[in-house]
GROMACS .gro file of N, CA, C and O in nm:
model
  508
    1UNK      N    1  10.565  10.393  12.856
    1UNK     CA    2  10.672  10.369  12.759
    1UNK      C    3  10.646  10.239  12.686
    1UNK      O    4  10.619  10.130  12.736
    2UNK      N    5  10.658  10.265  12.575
    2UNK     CA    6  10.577  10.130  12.499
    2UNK      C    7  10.740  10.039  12.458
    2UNK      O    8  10.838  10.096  12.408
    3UNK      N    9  10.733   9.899  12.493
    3UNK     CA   10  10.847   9.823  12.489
    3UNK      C   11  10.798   9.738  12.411
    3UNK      O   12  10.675   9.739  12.404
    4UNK      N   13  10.887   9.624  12.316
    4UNK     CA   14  10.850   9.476  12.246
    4UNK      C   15  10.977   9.438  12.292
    4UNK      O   16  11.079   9.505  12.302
    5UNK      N   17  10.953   9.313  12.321
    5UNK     CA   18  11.064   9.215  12.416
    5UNK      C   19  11.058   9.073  12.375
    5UNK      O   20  11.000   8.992  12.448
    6UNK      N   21  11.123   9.033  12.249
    6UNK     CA   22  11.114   8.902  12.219
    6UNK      C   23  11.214   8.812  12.295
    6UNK      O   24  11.314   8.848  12.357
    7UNK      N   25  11.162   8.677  12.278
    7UNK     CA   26  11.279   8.575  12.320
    7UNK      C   27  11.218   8.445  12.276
    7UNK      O   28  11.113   8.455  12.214
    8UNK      N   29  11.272   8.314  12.300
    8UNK     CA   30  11.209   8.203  12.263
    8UNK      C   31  11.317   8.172  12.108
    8UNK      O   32  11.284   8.072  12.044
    9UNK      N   33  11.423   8.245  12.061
    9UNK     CA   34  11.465   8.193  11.942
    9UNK      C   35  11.614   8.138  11.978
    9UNK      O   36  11.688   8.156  12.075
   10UNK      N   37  11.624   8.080  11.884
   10UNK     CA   38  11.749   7.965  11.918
   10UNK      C   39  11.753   7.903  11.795
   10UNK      O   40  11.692   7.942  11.696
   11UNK      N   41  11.850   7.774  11.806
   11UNK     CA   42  11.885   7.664  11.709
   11UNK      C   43  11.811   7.527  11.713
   11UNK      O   44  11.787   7.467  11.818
   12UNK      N   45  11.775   7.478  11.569
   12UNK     CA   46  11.650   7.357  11.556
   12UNK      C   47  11.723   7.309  11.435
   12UNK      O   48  11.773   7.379  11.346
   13UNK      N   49  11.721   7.164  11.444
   13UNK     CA   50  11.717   7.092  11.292
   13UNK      C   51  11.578   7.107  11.208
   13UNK      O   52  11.468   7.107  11.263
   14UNK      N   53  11.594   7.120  11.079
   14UNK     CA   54  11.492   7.128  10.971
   14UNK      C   55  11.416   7.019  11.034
   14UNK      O   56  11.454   6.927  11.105
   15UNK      N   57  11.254   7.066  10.976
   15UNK     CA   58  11.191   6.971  11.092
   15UNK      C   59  11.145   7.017  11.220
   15UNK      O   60  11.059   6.948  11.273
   16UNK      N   61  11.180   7.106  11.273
   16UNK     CA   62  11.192   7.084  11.445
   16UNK      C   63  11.077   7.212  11.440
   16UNK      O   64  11.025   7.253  11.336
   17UNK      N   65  11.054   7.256  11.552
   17UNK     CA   66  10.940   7.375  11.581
   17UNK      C   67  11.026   7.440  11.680
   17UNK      O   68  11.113   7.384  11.746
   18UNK      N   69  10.991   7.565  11.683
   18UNK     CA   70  11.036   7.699  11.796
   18UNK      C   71  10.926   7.724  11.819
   18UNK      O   72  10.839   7.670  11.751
   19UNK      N   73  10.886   7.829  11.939
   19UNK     CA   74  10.800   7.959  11.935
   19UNK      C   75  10.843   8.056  11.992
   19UNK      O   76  10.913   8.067  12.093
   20UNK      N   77  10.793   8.136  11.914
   20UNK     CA   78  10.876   8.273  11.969
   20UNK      C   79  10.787   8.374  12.081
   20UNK      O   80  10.664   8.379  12.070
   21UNK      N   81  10.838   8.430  12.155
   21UNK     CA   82  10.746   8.496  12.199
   21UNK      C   83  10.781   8.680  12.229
   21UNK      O   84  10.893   8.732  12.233
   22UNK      N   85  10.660   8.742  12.246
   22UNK     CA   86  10.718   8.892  12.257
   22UNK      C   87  10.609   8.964  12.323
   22UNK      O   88  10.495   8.996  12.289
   23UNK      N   89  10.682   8.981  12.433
   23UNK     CA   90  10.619   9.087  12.581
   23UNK      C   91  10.607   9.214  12.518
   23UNK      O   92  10.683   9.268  12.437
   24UNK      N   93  10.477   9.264  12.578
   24UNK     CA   94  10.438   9.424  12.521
   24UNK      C   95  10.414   9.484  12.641
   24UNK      O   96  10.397   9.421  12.746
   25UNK      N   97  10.411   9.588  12.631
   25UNK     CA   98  10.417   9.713  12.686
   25UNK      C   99  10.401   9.835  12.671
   25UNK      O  100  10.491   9.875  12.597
   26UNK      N  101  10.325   9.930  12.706
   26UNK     CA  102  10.314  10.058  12.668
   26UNK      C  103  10.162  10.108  12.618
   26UNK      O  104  10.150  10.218  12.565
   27UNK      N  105  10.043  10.016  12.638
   27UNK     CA  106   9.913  10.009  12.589
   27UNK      C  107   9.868  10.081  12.670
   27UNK      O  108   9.949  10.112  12.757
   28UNK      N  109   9.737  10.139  12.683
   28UNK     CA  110   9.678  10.160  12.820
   28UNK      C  111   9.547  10.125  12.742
   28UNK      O  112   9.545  10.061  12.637
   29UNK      N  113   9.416  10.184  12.820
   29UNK     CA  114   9.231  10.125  12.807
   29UNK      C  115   9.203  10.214  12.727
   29UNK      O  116   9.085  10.208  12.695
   30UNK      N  117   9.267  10.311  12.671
   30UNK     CA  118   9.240  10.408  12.602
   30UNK      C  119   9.346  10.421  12.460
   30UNK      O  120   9.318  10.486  12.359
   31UNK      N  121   9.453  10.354  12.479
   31UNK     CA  122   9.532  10.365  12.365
   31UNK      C  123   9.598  10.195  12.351
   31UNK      O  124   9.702  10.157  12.405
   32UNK      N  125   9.507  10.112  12.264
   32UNK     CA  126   9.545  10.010  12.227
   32UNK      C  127   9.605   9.936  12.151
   32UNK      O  128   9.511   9.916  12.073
   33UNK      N  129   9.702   9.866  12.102
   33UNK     CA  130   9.733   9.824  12.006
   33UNK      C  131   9.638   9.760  11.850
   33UNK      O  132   9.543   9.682  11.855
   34UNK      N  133   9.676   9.799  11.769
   34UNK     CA  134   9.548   9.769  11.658
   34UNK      C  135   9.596   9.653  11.606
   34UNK      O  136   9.520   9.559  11.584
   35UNK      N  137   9.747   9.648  11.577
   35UNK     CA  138   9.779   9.548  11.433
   35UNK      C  139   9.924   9.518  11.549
   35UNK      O  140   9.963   9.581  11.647
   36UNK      N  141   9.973   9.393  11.483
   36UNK     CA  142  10.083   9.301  11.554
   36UNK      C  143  10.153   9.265  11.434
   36UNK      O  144  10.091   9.268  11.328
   37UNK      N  145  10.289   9.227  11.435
   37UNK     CA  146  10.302   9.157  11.350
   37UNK      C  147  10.446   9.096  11.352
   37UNK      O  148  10.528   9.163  11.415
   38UNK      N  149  10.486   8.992  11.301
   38UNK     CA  150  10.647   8.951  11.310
   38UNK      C  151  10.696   8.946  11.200
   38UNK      O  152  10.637   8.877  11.117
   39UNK      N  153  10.819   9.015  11.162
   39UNK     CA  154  10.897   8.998  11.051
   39UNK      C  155  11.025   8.912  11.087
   39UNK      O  156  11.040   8.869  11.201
   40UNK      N  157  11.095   8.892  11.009
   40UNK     CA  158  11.242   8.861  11.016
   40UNK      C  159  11.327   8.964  10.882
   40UNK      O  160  11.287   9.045  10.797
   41UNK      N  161  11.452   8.910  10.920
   41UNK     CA  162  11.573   8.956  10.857
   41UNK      C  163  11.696   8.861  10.861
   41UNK      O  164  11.732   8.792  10.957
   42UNK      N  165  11.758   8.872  10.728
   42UNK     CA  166  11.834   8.782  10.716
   42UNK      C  167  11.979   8.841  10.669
   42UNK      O  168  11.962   8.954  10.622
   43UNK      N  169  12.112   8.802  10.666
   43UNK     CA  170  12.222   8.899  10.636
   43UNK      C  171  12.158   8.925  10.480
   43UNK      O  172  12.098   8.858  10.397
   44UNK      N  173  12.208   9.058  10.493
   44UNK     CA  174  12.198   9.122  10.283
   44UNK      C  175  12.084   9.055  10.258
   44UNK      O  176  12.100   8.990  10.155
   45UNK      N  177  11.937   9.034  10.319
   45UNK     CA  178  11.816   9.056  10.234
   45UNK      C  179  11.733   9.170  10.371
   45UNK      O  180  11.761   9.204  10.486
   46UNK      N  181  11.589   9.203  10.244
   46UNK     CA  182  11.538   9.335  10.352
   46UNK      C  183  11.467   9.217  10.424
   46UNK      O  184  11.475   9.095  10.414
   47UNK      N  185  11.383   9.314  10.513
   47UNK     CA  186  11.328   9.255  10.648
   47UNK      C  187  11.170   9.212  10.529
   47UNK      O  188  11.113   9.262  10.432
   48UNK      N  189  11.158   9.083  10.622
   48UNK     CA  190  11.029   9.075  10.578
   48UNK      C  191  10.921   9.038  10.693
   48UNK      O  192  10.939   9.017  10.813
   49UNK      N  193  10.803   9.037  10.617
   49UNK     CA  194  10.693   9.018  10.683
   49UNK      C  195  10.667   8.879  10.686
   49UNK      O  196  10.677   8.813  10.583
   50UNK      N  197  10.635   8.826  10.796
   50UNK     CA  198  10.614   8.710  10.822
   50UNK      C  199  10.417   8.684  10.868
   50UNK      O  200  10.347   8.654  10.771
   51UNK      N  201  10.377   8.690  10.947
   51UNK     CA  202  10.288   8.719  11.021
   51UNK      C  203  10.233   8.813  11.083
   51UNK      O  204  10.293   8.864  11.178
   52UNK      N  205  10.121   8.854  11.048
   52UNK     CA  206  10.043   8.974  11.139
   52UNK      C  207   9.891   8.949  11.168
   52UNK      O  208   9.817   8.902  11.081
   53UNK      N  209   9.846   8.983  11.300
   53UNK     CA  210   9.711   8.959  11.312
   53UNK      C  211   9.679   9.135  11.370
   53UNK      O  212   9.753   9.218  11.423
   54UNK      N  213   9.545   9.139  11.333
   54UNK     CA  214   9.441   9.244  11.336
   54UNK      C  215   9.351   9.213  11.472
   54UNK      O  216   9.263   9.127  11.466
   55UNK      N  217   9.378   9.291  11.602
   55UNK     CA  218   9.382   9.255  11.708
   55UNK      C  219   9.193   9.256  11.733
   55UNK      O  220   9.122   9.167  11.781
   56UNK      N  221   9.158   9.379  11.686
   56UNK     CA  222   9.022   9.336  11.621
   56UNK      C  223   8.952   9.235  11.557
   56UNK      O  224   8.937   9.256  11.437
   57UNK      N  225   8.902   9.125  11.602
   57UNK     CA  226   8.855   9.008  11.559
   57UNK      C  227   8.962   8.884  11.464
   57UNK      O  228   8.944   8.795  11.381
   58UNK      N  229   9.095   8.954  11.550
   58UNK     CA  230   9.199   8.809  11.535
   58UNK      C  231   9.201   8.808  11.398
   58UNK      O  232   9.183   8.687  11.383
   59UNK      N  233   9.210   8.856  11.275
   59UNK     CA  234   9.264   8.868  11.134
   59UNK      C  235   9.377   8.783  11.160
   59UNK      O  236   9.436   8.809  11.266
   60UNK      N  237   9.427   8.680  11.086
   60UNK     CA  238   9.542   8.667  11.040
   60UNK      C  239   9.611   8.672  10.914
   60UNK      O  240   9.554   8.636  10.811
   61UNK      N  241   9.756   8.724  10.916
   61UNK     CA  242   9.795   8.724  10.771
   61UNK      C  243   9.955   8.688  10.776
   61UNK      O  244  10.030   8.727  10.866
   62UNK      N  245  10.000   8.596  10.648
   62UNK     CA  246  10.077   8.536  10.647
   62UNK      C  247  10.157   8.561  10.538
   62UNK      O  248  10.093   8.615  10.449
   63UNK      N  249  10.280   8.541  10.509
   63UNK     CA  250  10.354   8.551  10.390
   63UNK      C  251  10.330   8.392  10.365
   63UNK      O  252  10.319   8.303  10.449
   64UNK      N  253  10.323   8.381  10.190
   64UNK     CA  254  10.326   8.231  10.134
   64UNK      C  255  10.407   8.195  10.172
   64UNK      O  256  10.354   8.088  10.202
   65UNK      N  257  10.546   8.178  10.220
   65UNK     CA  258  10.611   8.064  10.279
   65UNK      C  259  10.607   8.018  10.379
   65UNK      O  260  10.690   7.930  10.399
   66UNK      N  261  10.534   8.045  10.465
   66UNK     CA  262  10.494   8.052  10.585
   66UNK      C  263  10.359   7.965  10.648
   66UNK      O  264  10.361   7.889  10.745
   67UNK      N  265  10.227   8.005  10.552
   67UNK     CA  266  10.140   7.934  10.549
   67UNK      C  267  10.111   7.811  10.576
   67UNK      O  268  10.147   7.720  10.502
   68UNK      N  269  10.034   7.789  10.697
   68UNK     CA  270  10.035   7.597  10.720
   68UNK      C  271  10.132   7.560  10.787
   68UNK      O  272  10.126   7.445  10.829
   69UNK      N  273  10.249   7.639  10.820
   69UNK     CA  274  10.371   7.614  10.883
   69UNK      C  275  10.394   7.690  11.017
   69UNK      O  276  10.435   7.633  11.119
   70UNK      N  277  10.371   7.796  11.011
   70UNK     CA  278  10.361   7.882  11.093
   70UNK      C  279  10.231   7.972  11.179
   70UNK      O  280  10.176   8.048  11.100
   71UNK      N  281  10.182   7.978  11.293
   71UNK     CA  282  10.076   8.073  11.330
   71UNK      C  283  10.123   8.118  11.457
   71UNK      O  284  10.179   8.072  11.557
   72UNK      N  285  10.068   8.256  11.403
   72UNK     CA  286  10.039   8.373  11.508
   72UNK      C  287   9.924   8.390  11.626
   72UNK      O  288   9.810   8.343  11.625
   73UNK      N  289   9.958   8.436  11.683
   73UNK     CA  290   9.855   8.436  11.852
   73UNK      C  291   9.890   8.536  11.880
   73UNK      O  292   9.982   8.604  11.835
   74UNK      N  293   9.776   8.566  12.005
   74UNK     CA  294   9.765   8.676  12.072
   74UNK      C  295   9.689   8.654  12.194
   74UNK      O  296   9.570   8.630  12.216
   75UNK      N  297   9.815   8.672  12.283
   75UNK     CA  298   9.703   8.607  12.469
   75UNK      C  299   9.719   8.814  12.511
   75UNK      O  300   9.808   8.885  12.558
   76UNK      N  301   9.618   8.832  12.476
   76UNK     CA  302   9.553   8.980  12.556
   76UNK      C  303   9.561   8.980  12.741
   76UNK      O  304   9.595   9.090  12.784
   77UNK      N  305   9.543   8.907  12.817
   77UNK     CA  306   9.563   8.871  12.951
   77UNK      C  307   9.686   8.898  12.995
   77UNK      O  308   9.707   8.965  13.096
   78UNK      N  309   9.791   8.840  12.910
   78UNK     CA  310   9.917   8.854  12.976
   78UNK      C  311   9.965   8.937  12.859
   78UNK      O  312  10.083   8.924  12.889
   79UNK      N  313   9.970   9.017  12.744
   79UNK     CA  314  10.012   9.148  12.682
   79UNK      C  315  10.124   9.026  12.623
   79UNK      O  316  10.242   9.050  12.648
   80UNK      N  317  10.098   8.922  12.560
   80UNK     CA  318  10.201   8.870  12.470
   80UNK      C  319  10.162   8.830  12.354
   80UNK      O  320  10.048   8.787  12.343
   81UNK      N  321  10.280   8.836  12.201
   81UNK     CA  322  10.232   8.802  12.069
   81UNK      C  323  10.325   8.663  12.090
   81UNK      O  324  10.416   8.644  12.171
   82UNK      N  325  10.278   8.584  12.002
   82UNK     CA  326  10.330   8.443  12.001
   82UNK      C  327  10.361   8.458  11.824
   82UNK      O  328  10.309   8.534  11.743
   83UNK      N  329  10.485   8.334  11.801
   83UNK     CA  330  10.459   8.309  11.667
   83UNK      C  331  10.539   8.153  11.686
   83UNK      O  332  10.652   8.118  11.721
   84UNK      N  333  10.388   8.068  11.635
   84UNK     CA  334  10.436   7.919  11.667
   84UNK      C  335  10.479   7.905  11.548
   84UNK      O  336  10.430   7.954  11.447
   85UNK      N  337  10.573   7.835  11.557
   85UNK     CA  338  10.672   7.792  11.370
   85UNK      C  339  10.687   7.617  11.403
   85UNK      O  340  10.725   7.561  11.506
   86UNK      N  341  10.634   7.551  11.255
   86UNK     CA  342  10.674   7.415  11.292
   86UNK      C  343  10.736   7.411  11.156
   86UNK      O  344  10.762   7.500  11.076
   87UNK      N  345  10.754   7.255  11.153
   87UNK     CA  346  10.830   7.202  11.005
   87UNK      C  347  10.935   7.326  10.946
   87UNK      O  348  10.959   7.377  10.837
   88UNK      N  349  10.974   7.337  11.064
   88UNK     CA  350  11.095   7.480  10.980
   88UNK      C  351  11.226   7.431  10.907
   88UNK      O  352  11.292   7.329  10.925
   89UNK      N  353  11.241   7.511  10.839
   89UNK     CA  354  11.362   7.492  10.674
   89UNK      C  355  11.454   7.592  10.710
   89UNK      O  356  11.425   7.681  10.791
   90UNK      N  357  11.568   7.580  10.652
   90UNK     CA  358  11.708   7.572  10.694
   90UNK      C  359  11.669   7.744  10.605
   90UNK      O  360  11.730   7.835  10.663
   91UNK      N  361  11.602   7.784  10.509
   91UNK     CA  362  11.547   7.905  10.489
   91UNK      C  363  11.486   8.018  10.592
   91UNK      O  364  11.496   8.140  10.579
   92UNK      N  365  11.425   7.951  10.693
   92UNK     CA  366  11.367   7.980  10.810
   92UNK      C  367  11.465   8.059  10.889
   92UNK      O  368  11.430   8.142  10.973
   93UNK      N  369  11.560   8.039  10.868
   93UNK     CA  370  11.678   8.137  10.942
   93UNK      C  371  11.706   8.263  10.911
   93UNK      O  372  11.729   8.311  10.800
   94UNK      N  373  11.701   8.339  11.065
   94UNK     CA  374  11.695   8.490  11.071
   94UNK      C  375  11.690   8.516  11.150
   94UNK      O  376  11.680   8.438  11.245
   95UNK      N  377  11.695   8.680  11.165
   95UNK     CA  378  11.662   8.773  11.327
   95UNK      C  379  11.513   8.771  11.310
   95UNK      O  380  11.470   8.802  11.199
   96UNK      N  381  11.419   8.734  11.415
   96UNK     CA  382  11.293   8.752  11.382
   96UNK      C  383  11.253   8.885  11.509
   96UNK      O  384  11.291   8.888  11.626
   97UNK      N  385  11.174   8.974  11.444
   97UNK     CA  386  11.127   9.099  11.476
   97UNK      C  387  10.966   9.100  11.530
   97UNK      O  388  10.880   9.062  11.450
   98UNK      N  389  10.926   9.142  11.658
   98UNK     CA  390  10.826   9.237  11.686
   98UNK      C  391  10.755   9.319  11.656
   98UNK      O  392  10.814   9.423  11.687
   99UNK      N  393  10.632   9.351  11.601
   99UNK     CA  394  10.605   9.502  11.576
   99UNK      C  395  10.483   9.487  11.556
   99UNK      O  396  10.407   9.412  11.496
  100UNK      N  397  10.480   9.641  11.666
  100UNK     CA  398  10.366   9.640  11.683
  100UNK      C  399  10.265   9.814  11.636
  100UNK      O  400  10.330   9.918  11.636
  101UNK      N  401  10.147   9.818  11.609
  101UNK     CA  402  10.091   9.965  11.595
  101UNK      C  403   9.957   9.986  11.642
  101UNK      O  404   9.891   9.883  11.660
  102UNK      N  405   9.897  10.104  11.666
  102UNK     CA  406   9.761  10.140  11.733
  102UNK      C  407   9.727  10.160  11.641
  102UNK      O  408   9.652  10.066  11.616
  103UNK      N  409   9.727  10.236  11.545
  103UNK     CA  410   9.621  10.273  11.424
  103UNK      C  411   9.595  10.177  11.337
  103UNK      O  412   9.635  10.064  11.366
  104UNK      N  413   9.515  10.201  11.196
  104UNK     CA  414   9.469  10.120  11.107
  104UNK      C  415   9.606  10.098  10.996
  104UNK      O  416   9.683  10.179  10.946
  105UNK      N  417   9.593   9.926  10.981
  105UNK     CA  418   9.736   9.955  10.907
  105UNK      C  419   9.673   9.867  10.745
  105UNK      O  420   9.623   9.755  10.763
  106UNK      N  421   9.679   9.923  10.592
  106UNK     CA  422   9.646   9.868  10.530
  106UNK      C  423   9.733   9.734  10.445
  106UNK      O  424   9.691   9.638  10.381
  107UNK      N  425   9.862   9.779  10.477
  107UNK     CA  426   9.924   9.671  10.439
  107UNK      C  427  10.009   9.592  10.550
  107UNK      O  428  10.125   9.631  10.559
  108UNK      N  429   9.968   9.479  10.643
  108UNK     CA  430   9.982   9.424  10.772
  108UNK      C  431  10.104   9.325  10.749
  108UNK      O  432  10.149   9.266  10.847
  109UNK      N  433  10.146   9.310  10.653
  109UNK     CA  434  10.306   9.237  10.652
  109UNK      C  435  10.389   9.338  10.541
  109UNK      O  436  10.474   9.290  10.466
  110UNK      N  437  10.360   9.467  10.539
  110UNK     CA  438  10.499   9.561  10.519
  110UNK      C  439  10.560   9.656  10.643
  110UNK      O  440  10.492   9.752  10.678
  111UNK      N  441  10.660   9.636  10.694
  111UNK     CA  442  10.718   9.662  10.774
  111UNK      C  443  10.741   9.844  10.811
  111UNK      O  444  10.787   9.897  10.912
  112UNK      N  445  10.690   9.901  10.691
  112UNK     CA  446  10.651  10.049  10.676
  112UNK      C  447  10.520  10.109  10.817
  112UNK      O  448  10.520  10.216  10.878
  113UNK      N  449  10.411   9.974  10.828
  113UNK     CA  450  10.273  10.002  10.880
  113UNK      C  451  10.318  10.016  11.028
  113UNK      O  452  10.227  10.048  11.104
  114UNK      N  453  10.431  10.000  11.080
  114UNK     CA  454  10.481   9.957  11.200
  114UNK      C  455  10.545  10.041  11.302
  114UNK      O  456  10.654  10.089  11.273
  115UNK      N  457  10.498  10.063  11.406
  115UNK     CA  458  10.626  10.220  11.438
  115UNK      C  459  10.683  10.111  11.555
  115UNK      O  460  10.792  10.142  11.604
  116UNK      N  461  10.626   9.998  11.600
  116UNK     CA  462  10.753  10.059  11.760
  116UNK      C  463  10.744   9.862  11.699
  116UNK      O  464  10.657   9.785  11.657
  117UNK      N  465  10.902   9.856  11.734
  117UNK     CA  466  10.993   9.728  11.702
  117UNK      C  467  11.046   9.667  11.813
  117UNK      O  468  11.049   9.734  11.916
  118UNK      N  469  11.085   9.564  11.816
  118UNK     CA  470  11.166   9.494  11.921
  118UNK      C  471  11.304   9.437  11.867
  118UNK      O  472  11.308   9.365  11.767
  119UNK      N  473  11.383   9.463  11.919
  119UNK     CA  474  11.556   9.423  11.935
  119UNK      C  475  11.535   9.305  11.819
  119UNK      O  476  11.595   9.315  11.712
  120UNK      N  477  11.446   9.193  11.847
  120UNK     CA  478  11.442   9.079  11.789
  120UNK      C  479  11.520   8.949  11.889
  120UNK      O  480  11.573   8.965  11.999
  121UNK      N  481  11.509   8.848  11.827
  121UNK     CA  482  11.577   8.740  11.851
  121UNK      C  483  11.588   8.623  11.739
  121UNK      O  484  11.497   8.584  11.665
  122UNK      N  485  11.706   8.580  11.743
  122UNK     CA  486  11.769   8.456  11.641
  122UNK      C  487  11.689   8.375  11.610
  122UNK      O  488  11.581   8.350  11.665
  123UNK      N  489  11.743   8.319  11.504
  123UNK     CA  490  11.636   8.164  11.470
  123UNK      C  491  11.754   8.105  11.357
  123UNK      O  492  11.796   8.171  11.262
  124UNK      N  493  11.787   7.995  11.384
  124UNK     CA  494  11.902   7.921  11.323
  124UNK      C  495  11.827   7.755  11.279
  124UNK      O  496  11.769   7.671  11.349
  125UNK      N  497  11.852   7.759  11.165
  125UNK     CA  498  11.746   7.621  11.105
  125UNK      C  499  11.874   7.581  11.032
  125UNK      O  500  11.925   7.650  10.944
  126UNK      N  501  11.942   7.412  11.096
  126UNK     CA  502  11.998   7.366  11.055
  126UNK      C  503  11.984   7.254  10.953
  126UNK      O  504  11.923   7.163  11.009
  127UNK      N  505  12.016   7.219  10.819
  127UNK     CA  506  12.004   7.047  10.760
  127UNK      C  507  12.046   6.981  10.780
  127UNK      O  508  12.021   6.873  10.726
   0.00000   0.00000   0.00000
């Protein structure tokens, strides 16, 4: 049964760093995850793409606001995606999302490429 299990989000002054993290589940040696990726969502805007890496030789990809501010990981050993966020802006606030897929995905921060999601968890960026 394939699960995404985030946690690690909470409240930070602008400035401050989180990381988020999100337990996987449901892989086996034969059916692996291909593409990762974290979006968020914010009230009344769509979900966006934040970060995704290409588990195949660690690709990373970023939305421009994000860039230089934010990076994505991947510890394969223990089946967890990371998303380290620093210098975060009071913009930075949202439900941030999980997601993960086995096949080839061509567009890796649209939230379409994605089948199995996680609940999410908060992220509150105060000024």
């Amino acid at each position: 049964q394939v699960q995404l299990v985030e946690s690690g989000g909470g409240s930070v002054q602008a400035g401050g760093s989180l990381r988020l993290s999100c337990a996987t589940s449901g892989h086996t040696s034969s059916r692996k995850w291909a593409y990762m990726g974290w979006f968020r969502q914010s009230p009344g805007k769509e979900r966006e793409g934040v970060a995704a890496i290409r588990l195949a030789g660690y690709a990373t990809y970023y939305t421009d606001s994000v860039k230089g501010r934010f990076t994505i990981s991947r510890d394969a050993s223990k089946n967890m995606l990371y998303l380290e966020m620093n210098s975060l802006k009071p913009e930075d606030s949202a439900h941030y999302y999980c997601a993960a897929h086995f096949g080839a995905v061509y567009f890796p921060l649209r939230q379409a490429a994605y089948d199995y999601w996680g609940q999410g968890t908060p992220v509150t960026v105060s000024s």
